[in-house]
PDB file of C-alpha atoms in Angstrom:
ATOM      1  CA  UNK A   1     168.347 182.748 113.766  1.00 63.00           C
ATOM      2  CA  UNK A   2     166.819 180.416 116.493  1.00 70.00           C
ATOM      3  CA  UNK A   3     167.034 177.063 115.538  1.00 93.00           C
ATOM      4  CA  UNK A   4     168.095 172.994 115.979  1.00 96.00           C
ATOM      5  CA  UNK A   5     171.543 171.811 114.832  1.00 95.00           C
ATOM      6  CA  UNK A   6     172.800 168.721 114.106  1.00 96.00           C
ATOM      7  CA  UNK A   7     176.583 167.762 113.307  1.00 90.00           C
ATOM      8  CA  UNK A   8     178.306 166.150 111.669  1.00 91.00           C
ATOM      9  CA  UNK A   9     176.120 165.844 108.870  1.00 92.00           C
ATOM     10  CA  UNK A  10     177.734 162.278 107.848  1.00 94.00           C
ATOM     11  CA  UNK A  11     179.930 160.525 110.336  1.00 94.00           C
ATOM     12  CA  UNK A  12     181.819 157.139 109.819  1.00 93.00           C
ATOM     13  CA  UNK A  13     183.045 154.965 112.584  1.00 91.00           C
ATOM     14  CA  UNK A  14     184.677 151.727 112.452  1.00 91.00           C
ATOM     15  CA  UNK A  15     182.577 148.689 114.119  1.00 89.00           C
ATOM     16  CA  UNK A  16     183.295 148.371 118.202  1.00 89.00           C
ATOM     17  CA  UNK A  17     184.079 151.948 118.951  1.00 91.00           C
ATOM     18  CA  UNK A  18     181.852 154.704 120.832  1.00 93.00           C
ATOM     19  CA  UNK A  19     180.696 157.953 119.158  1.00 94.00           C
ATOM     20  CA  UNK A  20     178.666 160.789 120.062  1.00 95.00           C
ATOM     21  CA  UNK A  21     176.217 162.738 117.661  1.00 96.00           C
ATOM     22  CA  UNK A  22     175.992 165.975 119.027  1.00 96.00           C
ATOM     23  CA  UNK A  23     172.448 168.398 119.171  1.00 97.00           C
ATOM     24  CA  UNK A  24     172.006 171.847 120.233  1.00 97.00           C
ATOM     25  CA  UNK A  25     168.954 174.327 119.941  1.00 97.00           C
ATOM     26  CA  UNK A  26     168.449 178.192 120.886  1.00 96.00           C
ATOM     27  CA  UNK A  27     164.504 177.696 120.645  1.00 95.00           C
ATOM     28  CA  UNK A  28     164.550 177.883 124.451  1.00 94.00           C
ATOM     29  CA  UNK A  29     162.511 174.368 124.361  1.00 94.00           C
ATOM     30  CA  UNK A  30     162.047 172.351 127.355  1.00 93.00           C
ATOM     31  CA  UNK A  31     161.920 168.939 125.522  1.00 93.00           C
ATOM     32  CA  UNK A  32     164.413 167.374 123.280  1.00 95.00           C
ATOM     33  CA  UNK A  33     164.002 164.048 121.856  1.00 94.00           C
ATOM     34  CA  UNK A  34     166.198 161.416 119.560  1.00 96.00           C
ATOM     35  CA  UNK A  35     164.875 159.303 116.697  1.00 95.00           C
ATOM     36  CA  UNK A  36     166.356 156.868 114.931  1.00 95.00           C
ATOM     37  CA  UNK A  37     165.138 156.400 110.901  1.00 93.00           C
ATOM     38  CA  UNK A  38     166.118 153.203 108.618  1.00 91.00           C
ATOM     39  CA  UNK A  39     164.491 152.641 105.810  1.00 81.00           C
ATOM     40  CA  UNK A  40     160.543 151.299 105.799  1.00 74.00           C
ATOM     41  CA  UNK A  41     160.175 152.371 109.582  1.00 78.00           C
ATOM     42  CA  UNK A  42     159.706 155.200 109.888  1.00 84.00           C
ATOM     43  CA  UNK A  43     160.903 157.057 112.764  1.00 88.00           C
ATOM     44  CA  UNK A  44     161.401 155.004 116.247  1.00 91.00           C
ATOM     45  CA  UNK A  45     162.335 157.187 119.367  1.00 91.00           C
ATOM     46  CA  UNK A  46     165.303 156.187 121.471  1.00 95.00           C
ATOM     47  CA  UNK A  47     165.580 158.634 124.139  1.00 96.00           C
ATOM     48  CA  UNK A  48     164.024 161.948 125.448  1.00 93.00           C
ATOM     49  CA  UNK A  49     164.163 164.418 127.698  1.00 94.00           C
ATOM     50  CA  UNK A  50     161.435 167.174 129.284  1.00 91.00           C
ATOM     51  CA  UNK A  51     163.652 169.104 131.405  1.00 93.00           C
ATOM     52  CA  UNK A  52     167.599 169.681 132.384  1.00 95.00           C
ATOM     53  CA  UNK A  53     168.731 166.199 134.230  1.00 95.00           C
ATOM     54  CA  UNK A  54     166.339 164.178 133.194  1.00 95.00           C
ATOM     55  CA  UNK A  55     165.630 161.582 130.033  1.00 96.00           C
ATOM     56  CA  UNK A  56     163.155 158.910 129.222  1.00 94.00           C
ATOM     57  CA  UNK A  57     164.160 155.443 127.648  1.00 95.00           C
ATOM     58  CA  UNK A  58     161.823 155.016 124.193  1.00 92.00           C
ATOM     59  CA  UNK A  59     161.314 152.374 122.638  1.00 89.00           C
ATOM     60  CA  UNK A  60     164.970 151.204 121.050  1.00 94.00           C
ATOM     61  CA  UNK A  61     166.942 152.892 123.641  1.00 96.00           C
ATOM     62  CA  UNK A  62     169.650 149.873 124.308  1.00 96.00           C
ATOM     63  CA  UNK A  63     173.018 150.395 123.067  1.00 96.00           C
ATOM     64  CA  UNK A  64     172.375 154.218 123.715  1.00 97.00           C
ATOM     65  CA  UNK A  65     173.034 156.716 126.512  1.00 97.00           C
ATOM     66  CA  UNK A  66     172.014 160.258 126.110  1.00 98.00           C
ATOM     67  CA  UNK A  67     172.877 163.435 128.647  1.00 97.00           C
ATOM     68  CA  UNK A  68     170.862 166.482 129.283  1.00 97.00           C
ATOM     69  CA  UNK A  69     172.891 169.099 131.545  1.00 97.00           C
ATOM     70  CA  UNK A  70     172.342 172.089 129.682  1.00 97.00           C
ATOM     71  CA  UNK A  71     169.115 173.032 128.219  1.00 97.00           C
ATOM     72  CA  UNK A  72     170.494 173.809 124.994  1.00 97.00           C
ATOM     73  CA  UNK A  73     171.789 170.368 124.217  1.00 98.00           C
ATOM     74  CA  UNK A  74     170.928 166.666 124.681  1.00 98.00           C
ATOM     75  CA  UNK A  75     174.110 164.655 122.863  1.00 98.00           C
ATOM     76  CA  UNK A  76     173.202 160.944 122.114  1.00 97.00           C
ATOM     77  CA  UNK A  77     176.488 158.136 122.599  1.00 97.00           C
ATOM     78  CA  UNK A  78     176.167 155.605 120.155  1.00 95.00           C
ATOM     79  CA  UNK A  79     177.918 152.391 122.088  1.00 94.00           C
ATOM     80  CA  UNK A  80     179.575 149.383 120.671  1.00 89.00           C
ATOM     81  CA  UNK A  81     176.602 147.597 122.470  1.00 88.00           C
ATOM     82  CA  UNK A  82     174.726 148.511 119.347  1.00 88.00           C
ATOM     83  CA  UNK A  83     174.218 145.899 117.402  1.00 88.00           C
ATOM     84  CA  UNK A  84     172.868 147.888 113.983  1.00 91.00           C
ATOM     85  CA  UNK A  85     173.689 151.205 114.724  1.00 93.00           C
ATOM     86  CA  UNK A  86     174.351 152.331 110.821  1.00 95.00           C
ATOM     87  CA  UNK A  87     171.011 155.017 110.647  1.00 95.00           C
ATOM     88  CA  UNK A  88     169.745 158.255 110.014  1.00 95.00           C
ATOM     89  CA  UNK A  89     169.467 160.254 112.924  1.00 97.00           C
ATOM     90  CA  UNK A  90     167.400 162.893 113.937  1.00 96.00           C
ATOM     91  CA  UNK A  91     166.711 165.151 117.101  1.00 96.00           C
ATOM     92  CA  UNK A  92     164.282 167.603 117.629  1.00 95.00           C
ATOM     93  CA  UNK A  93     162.869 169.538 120.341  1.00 94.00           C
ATOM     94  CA  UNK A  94     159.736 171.352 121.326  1.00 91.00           C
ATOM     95  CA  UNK A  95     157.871 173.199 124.023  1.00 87.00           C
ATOM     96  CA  UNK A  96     156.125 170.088 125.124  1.00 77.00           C
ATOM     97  CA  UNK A  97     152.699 169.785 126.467  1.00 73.00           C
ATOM     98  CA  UNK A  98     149.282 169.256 124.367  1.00 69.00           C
ATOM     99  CA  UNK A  99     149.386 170.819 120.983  1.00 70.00           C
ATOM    100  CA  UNK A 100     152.757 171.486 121.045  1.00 82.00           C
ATOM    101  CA  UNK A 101     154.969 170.147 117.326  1.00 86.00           C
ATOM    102  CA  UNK A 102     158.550 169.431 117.546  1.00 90.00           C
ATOM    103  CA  UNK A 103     161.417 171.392 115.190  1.00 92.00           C
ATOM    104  CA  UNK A 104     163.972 168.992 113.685  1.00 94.00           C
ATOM    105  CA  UNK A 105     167.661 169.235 113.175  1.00 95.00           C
ATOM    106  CA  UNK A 106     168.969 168.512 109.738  1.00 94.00           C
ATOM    107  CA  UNK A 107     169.652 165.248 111.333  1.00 95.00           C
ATOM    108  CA  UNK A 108     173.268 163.126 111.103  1.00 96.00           C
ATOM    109  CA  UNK A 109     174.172 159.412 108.811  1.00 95.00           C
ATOM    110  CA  UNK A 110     175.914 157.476 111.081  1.00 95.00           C
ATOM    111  CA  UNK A 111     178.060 154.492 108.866  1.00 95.00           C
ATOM    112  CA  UNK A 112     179.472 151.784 111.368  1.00 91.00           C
ATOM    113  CA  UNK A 113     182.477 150.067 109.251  1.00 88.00           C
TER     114      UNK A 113
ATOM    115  CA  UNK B   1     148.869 152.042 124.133  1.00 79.00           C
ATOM    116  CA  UNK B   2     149.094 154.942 121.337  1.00 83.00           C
ATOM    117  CA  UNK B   3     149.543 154.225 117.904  1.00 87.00           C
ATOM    118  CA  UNK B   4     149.814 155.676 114.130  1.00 91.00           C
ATOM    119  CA  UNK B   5     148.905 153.726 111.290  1.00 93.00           C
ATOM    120  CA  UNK B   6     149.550 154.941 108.124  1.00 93.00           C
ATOM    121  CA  UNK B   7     148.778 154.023 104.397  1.00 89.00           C
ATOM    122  CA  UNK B   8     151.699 152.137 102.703  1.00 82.00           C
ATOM    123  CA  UNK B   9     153.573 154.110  99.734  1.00 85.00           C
ATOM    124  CA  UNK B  10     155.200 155.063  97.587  1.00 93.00           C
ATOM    125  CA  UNK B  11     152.215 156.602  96.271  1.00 96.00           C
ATOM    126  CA  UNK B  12     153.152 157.913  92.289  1.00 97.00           C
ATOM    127  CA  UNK B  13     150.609 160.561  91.328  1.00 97.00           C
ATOM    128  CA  UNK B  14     151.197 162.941  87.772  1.00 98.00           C
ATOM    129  CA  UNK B  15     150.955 166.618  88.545  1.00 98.00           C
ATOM    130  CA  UNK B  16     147.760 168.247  88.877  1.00 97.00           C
ATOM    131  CA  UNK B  17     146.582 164.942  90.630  1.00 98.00           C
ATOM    132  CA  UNK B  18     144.289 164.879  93.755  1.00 98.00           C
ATOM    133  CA  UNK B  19     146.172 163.367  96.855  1.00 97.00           C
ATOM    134  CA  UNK B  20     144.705 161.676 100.012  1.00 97.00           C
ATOM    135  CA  UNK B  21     147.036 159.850 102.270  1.00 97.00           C
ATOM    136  CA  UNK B  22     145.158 158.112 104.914  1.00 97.00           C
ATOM    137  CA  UNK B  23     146.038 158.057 108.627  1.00 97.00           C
ATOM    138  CA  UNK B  24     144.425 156.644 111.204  1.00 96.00           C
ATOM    139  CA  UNK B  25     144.951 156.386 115.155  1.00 94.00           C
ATOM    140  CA  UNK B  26     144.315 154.726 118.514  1.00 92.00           C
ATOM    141  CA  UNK B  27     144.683 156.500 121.667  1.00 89.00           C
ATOM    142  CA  UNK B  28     142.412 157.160 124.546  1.00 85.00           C
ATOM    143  CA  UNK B  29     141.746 160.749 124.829  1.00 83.00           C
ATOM    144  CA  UNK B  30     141.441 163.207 122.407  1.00 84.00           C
ATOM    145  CA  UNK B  31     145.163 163.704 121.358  1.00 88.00           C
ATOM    146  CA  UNK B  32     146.446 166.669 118.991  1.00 90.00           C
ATOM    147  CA  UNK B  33     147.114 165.075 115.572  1.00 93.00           C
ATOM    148  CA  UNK B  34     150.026 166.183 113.704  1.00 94.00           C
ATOM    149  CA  UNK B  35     151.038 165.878 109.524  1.00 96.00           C
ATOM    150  CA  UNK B  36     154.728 166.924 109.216  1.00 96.00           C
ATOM    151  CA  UNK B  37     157.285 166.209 105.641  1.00 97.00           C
ATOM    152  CA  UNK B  38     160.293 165.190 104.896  1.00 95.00           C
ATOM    153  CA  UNK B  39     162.385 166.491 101.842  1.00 93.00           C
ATOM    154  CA  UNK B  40     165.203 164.002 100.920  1.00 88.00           C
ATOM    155  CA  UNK B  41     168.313 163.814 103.120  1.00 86.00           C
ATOM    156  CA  UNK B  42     166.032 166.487 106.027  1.00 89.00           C
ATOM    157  CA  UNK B  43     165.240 166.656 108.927  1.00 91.00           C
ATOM    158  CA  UNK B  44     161.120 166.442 109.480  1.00 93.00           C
ATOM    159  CA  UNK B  45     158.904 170.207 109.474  1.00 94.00           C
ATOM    160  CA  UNK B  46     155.399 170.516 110.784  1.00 94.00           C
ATOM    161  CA  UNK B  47     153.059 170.628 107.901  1.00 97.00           C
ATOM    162  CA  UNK B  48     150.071 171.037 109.628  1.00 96.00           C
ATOM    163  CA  UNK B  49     148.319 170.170 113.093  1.00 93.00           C
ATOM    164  CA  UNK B  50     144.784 169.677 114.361  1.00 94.00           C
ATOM    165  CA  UNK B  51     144.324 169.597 118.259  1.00 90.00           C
ATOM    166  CA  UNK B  52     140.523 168.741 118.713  1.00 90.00           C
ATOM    167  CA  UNK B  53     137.814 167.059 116.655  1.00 92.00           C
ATOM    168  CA  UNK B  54     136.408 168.420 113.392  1.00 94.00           C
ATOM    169  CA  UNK B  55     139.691 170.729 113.502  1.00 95.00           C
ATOM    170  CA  UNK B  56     140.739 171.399 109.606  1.00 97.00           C
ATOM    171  CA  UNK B  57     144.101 171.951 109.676  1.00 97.00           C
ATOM    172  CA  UNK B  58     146.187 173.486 106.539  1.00 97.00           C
ATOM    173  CA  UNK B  59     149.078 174.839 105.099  1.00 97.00           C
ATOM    174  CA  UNK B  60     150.690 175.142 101.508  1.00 96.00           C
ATOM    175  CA  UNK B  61     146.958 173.567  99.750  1.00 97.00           C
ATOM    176  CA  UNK B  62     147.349 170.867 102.185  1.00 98.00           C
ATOM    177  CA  UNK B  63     144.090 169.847 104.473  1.00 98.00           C
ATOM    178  CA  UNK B  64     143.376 167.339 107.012  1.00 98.00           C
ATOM    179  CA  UNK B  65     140.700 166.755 109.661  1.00 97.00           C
ATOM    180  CA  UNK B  66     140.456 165.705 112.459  1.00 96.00           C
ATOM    181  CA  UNK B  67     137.530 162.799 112.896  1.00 96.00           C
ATOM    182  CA  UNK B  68     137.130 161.573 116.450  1.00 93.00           C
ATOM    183  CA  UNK B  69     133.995 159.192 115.184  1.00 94.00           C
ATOM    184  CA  UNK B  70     136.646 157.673 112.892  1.00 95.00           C
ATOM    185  CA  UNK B  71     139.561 157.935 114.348  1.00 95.00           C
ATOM    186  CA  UNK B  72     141.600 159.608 111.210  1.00 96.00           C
ATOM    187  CA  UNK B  73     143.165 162.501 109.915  1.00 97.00           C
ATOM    188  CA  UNK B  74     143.484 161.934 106.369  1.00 98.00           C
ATOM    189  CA  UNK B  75     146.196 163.915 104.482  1.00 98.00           C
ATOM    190  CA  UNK B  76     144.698 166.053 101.320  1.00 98.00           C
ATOM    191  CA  UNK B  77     145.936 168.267  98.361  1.00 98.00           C
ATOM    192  CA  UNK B  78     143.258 169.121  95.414  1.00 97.00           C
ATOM    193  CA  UNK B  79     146.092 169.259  92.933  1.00 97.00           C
ATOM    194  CA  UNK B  80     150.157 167.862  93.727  1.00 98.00           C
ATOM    195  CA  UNK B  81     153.286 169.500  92.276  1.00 97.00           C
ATOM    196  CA  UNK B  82     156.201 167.927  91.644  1.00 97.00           C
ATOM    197  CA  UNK B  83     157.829 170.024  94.365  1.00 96.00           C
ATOM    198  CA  UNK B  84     155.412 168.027  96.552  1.00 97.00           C
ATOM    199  CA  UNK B  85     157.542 164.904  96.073  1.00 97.00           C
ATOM    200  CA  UNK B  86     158.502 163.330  99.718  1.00 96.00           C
ATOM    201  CA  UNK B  87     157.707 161.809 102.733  1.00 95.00           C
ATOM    202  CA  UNK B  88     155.135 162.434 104.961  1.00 97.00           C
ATOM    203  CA  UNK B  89     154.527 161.402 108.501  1.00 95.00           C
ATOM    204  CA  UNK B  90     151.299 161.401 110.310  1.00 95.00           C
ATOM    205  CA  UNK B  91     152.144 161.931 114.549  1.00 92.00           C
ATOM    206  CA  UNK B  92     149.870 161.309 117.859  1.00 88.00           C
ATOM    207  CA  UNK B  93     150.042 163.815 121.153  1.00 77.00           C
ATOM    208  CA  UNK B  94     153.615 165.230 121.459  1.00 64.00           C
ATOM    209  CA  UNK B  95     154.699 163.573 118.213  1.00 57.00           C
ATOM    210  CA  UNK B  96     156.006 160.553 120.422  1.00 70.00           C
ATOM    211  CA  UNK B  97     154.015 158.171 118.213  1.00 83.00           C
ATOM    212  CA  UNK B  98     154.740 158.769 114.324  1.00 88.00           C
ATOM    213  CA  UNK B  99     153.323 156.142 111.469  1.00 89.00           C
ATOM    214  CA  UNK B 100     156.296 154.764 109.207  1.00 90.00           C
ATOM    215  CA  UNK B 101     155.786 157.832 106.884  1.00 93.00           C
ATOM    216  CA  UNK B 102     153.956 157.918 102.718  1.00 95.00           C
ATOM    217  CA  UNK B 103     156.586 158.440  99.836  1.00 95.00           C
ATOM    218  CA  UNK B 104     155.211 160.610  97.665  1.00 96.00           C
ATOM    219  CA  UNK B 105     156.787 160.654  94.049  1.00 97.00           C
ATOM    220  CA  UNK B 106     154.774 163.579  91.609  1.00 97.00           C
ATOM    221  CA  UNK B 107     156.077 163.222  87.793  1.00 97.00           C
ATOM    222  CA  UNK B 108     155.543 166.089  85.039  1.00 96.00           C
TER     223      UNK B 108
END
């Protein structure tokens, strides 16, 4: 089944350290994206990219660093240079261009102890 | 720059109720307008999408339009079940511009 995954589902870290949420799709999509969702604000994009080896800074990228060398996956570093980073967060990719929706993971809860 | 505005929730309707949840956009253009839900602890799925005026986009009883003289692309559902119950987020061009999503609560 083609599709967007997401893992873990929950993750706990404790405050200070680095941690990577991983995200892989076999959609054969060009674009990939990362959003960030708190409560109230709906969903605020950090990072995204349109093609292998290359990414776009949204519009809460800092504290974040994202890599794209494979299509199939675009893994997002949370770093201690976050200053909230507890979240929901969700990546999704797409075909990109006009008309085109984006598919969703099942996205991961990151808890920063 | 592009934007999403959305109506505030949580919007509490009984079942059987009519449902409108308004969205309305600024953009220069005419960008492809996008209504996608959110079940709780899920990812987002496309709901429906309109990409040019006085497109009526739809899916599951749900309608919207798209109205370039206003700007909008108001969510609609003639009659809500409870199974309806979640969040929805209205989206601008390649979904890089979502509103801060309606709770929708439907009770027996």
């Amino acid at each position: 089944d083609g599709g967007i995954t997401q893992s873990p589902k929950y993750l706990f870290r404790k405050e200070g350290q680095n941690v990577t949420l991983s995200c892989e799709q076999n959609l054969n999509h060009d674009a990939m994206y990362w959003y960030r969702q708190d409560p109230g604000q709906g969903l605020r994009l950090i990072y995204y990219s349109q093609i292998v080896n290359d990414f776009q800074k949204g519009d809460i990228a800092e504290g974040y660093s994202v890599s794209r060398e494979k299509k199939e996956s675009f893994p997002l570093t949370v770093t201690s240079a976050q200053k909230n980073p507890t979240a929901f967060y969700l990546c999704a990719s797409g075909k990109g261009g006009r008309g085109m929706e984006q598919f969703f993971g099942p996205g991961t809860r990151l808890t920063v102890l | 720059g592009d934007s999403v505005t959305q109506m505030e929730g949580p919007v509490t309707l009984s079942e059987e109720a009519f449902l409108t949840i308004n969205c309305t956009y600024t953009a220069t253009g005419y960008p492809s307008l996008f209504w996608y839900v959110q079940y709780p602890g899920e990812g987002l799925q496309l709901l429906l999408k309109a990409t040019k005026a006085d497109d009526k986009g739809s899916n599951k009883g749900f309608e919207a339009t798209y109205r370039k003289e206003t700007t909008s692309f108001h969510l609609e559902k003639g009659s809500v079940q409870v199974s309806d119950s979640a969040v929805y987020f209205c989206a601008l061009r390649d979904a890089l511009n979502f509103g801060k999503g309606t709770s929708l609560l439907v009770t027996p």
